[in-house]
PDB file of C-alpha atoms in Angstrom:
ATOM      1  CA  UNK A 442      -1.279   1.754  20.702  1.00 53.00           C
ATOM      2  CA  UNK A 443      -4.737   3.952  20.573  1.00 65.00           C
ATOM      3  CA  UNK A 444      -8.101   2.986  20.640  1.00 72.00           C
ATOM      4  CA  UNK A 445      -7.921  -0.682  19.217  1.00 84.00           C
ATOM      5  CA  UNK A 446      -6.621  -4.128  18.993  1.00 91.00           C
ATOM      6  CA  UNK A 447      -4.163  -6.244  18.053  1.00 96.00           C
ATOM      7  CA  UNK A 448      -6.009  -9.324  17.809  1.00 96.00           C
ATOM      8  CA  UNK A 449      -4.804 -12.893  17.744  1.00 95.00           C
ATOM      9  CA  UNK A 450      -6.118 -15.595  16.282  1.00 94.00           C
ATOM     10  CA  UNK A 451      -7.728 -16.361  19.612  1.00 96.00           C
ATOM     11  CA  UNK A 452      -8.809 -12.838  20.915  1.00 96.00           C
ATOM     12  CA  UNK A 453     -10.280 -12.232  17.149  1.00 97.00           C
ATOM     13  CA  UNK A 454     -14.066 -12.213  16.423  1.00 97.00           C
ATOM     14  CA  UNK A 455     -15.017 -15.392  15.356  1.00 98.00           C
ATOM     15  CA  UNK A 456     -16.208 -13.767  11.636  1.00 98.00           C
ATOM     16  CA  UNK A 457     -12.634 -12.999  11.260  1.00 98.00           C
ATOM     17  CA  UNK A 458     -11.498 -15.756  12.224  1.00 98.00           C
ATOM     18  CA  UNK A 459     -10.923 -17.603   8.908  1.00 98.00           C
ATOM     19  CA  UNK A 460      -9.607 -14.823   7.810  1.00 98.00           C
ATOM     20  CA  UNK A 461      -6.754 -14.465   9.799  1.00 98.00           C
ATOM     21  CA  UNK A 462      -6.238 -18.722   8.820  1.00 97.00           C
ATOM     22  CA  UNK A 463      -5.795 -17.636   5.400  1.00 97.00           C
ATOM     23  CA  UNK A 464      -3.415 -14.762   5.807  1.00 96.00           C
ATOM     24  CA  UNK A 465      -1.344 -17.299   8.507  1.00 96.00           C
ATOM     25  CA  UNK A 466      -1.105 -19.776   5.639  1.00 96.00           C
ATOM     26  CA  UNK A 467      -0.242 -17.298   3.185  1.00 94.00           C
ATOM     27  CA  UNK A 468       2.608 -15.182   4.838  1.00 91.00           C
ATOM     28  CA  UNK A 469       3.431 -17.442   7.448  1.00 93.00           C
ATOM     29  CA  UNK A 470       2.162 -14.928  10.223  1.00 95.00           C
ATOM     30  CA  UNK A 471      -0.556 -12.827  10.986  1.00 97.00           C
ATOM     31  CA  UNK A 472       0.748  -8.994  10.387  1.00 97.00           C
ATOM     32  CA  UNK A 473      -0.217  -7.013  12.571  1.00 97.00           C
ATOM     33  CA  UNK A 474      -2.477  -4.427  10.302  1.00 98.00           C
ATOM     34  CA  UNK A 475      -4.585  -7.850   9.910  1.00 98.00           C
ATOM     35  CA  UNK A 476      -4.883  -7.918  13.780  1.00 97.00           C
ATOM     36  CA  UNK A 477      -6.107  -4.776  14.207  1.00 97.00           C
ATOM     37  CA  UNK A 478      -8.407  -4.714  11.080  1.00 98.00           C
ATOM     38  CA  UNK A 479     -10.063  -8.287  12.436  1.00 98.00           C
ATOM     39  CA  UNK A 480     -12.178  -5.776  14.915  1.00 97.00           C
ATOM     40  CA  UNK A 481     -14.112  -5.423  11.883  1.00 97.00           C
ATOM     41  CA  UNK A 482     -14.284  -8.643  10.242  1.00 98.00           C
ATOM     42  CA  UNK A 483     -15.837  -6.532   6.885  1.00 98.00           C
ATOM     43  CA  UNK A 484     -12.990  -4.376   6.891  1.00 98.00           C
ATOM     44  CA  UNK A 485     -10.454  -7.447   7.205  1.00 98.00           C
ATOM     45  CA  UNK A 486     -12.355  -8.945   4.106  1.00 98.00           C
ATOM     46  CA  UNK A 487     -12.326  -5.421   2.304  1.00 98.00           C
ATOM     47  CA  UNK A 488      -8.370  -5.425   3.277  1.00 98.00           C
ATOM     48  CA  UNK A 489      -8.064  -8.851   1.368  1.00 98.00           C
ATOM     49  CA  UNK A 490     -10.541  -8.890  -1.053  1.00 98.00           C
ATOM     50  CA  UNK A 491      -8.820  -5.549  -2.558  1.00 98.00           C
ATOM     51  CA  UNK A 492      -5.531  -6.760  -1.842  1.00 97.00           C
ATOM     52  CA  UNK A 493      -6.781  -9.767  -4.069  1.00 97.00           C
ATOM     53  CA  UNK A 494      -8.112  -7.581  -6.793  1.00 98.00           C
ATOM     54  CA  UNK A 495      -5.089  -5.002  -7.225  1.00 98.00           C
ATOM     55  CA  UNK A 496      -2.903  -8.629  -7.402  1.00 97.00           C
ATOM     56  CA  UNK A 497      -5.063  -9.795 -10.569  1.00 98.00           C
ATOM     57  CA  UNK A 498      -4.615  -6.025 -12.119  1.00 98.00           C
ATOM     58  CA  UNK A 499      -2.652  -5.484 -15.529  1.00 98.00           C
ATOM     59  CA  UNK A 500      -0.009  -3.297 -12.756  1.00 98.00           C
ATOM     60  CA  UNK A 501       2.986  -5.385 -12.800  1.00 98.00           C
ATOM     61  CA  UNK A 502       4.586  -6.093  -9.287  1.00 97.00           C
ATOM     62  CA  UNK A 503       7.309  -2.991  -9.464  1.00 97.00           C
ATOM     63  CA  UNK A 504       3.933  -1.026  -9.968  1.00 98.00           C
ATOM     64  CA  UNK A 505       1.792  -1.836  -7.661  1.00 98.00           C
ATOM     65  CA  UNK A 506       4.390  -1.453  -5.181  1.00 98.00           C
ATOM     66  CA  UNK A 507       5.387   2.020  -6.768  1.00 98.00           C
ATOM     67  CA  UNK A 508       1.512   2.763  -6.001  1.00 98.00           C
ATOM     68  CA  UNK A 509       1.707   0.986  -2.754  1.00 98.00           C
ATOM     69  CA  UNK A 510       4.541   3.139  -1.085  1.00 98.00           C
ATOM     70  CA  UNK A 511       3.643   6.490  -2.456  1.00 98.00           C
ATOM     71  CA  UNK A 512       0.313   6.591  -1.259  1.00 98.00           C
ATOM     72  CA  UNK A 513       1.608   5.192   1.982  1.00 98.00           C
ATOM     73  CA  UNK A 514       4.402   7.936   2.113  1.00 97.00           C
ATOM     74  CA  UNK A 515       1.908  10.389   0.981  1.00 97.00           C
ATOM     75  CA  UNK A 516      -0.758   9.373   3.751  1.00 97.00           C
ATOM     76  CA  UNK A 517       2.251   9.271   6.590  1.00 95.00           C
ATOM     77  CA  UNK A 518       2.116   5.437   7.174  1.00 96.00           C
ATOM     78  CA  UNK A 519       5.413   4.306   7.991  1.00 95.00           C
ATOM     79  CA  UNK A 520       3.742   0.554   8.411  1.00 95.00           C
ATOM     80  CA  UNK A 521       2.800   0.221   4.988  1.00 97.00           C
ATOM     81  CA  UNK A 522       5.509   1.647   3.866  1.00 97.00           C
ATOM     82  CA  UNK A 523       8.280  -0.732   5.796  1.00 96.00           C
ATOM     83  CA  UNK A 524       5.732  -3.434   4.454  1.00 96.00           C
ATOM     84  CA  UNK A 525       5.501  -2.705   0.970  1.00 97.00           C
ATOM     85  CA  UNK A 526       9.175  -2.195   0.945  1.00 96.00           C
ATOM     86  CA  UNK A 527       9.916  -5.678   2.277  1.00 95.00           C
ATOM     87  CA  UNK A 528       7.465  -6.698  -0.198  1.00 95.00           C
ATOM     88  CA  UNK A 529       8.560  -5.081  -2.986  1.00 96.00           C
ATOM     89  CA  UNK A 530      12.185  -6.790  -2.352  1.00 95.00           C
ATOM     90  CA  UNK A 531      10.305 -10.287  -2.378  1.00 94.00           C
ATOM     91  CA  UNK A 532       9.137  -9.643  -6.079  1.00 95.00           C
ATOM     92  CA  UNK A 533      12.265  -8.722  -7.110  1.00 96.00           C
ATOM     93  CA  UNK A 534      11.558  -4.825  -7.658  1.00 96.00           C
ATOM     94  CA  UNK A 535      15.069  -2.972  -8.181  1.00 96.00           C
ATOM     95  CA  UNK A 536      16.446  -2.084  -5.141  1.00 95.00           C
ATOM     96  CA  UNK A 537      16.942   1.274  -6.720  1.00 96.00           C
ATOM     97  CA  UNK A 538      13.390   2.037  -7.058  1.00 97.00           C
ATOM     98  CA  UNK A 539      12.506   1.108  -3.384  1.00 96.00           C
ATOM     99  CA  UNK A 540      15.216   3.517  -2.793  1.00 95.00           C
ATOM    100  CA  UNK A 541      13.707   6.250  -4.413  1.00 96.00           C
ATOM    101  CA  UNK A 542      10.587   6.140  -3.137  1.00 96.00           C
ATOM    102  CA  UNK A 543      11.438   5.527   0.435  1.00 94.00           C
ATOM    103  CA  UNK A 544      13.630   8.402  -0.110  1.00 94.00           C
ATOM    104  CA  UNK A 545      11.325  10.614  -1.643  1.00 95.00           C
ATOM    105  CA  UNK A 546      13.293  11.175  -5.207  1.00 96.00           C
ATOM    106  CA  UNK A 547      13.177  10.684  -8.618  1.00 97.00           C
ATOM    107  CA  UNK A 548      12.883   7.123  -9.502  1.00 97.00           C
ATOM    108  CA  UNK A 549      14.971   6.112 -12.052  1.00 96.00           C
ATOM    109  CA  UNK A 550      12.939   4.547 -14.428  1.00 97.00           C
ATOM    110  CA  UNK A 551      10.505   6.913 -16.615  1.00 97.00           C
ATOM    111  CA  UNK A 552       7.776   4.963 -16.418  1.00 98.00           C
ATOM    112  CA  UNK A 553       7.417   4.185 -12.463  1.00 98.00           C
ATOM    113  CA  UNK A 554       8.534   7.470 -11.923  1.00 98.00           C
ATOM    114  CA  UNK A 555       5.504   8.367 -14.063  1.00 98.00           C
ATOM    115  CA  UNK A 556       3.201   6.278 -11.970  1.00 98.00           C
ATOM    116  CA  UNK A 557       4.716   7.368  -8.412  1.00 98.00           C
ATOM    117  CA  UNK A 558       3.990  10.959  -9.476  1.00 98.00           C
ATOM    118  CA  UNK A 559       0.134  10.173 -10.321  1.00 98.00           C
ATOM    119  CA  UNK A 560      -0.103   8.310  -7.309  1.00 98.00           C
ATOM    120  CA  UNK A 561       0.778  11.307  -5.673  1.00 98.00           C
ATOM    121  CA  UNK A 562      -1.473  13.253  -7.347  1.00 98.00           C
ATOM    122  CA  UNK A 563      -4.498  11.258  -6.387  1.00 98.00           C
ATOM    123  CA  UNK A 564      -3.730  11.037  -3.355  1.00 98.00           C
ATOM    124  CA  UNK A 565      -2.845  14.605  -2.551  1.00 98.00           C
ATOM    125  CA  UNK A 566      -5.704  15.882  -4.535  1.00 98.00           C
ATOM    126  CA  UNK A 567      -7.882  13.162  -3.413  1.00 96.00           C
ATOM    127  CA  UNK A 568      -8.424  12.007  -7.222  1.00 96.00           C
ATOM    128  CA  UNK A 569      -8.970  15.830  -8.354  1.00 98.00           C
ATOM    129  CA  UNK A 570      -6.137  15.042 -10.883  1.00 98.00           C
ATOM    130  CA  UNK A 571      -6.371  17.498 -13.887  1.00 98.00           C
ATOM    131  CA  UNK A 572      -6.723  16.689 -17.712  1.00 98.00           C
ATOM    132  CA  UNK A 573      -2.825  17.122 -18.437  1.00 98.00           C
ATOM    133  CA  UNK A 574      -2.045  15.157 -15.062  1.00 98.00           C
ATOM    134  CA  UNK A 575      -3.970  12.600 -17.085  1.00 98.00           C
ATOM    135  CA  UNK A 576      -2.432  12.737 -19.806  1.00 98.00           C
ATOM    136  CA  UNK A 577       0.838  12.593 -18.679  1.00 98.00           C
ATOM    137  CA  UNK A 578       0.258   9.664 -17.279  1.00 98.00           C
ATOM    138  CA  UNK A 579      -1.379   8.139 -20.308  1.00 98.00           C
ATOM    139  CA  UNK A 580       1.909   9.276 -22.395  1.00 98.00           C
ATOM    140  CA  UNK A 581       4.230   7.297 -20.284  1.00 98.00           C
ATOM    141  CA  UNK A 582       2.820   4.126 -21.239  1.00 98.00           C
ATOM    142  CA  UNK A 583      -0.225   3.408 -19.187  1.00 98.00           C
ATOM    143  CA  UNK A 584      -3.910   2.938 -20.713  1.00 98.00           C
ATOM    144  CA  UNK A 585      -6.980   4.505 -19.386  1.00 98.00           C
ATOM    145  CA  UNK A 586      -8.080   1.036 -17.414  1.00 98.00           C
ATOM    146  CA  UNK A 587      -4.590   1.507 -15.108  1.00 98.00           C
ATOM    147  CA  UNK A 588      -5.953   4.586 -14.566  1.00 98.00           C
ATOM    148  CA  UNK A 589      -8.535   3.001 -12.423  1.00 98.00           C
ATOM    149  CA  UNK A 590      -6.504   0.115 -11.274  1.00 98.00           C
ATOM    150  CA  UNK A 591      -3.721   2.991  -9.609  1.00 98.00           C
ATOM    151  CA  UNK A 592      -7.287   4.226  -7.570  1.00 98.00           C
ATOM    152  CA  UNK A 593      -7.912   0.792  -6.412  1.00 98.00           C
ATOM    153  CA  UNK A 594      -4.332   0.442  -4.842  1.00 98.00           C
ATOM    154  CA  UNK A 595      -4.715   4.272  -3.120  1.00 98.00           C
ATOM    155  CA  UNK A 596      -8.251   2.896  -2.215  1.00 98.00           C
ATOM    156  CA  UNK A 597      -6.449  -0.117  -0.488  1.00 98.00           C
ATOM    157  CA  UNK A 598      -3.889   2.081   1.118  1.00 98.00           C
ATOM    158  CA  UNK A 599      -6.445   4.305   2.523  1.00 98.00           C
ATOM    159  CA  UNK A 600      -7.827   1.589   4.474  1.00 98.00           C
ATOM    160  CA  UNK A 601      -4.989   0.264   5.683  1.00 98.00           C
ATOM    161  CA  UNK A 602      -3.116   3.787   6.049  1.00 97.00           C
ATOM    162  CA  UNK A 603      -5.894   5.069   8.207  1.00 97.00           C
ATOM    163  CA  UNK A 604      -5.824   2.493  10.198  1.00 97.00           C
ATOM    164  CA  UNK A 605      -2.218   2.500  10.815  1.00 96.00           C
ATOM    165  CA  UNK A 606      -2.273   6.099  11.516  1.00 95.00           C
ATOM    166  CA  UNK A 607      -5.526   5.843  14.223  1.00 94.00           C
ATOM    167  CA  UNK A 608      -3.950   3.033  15.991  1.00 95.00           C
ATOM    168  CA  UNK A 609      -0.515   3.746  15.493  1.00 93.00           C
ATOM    169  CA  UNK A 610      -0.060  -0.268  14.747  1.00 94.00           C
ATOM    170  CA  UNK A 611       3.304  -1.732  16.138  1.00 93.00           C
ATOM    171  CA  UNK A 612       5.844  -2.764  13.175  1.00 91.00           C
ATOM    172  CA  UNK A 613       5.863  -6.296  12.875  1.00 88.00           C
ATOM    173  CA  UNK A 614       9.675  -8.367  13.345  1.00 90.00           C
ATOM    174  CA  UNK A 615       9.072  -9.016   9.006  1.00 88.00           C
ATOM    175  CA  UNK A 616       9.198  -5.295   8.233  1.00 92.00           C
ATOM    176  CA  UNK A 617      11.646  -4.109  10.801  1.00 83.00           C
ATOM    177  CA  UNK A 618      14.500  -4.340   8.219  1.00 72.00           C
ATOM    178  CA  UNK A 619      12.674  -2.119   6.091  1.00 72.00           C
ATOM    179  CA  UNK A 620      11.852   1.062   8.677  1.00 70.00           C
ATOM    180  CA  UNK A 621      12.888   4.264   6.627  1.00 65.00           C
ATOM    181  CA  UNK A 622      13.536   7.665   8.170  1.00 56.00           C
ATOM    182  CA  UNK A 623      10.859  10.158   6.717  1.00 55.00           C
ATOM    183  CA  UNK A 624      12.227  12.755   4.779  1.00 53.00           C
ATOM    184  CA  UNK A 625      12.665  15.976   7.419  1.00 48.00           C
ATOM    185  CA  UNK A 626      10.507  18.873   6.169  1.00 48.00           C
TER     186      UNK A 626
END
């Protein structure tokens, strides 16, 4: 681990201290991305508060996810995307979906497959997406509001990708099952 923290609930400022409660009560254990983030108890309340926001979205669970694990994939976070996976199976996404992105292919389903690719998009052109990129997004389904709401999960990831990748923050036991192996090339 580099440069920071895994912090417990007693080693953890006491601003993010409640905080950490909340996340305890709500998962049943403090992940580790939550340990590290607690350094900075506004960027543990930005992690939440987000995480909160993208939840209330009109993205159903299978697309936040989608969201979720390509821009985690696409920023090089194996954390997030072992997390979101073992999420993802939680809410009942198809298994073939979390397939498909972990593997890197075509998801079967137009519409998420749709998504994943704007996802990518944004996050490879960081949000530089062109008119028909747009559009082709629009014409699978999704209105111009879930345009914004699929930048508010890639703003969530970024957080919690780039601080995965600066500290290189230890898998937690809950995710292990979900580790992929990144696609070689």
């Amino acid at each position: 681990m580099r440069h920071l923290t895994v912090h417990t609930m007693e080693t953890a400022p006491e601003a993010s201290r409640p905080l950490l409660e909340g996340a305890k009560r709500k998962n049943g254990f403090i992940p580790n991305l939550l340990g590290v983030l607690a350094e900075a108890p506004a960027a543990l309340e930005a992690y939440i508060s987000v995480s909160d926001l993208l939840a209330k979205s009109s993205l159903t669970a299978a697309e936040r996810e989608t969201v979720l694990i390509a821009a985690s994939i696409r920023n090089g976070c194996d954390y997030c995307v072992a997390a979101h996976s073992t999420i993802a199976r939680m809410q009942k996404v198809p298994e073939e979906v979390i397939e498909a992105l972990g593997e890197e292919r075509p998801i079967p389903d137009p519409r998420l497959e749709a998504l994943r690719r704007f996802t990518e998009t944004l996050v490879e052109k960081r949000g530089w997406a062109s008119e028909q990129e747009v559009r082709t997004f629009l014409d699978a389904g999704f209105s111009r509001s879930q345009v914004l709401e699929v930048v508010l999960g890639v703003t969530l990831k970024t957080l919690s990708n780039y601080t995965n990748n600066l500290v290189d923050t230890p898998l937690d036991k809950a995710f292990a099952g979900a580790q992929r192996v990144p696609k070689a090339g």
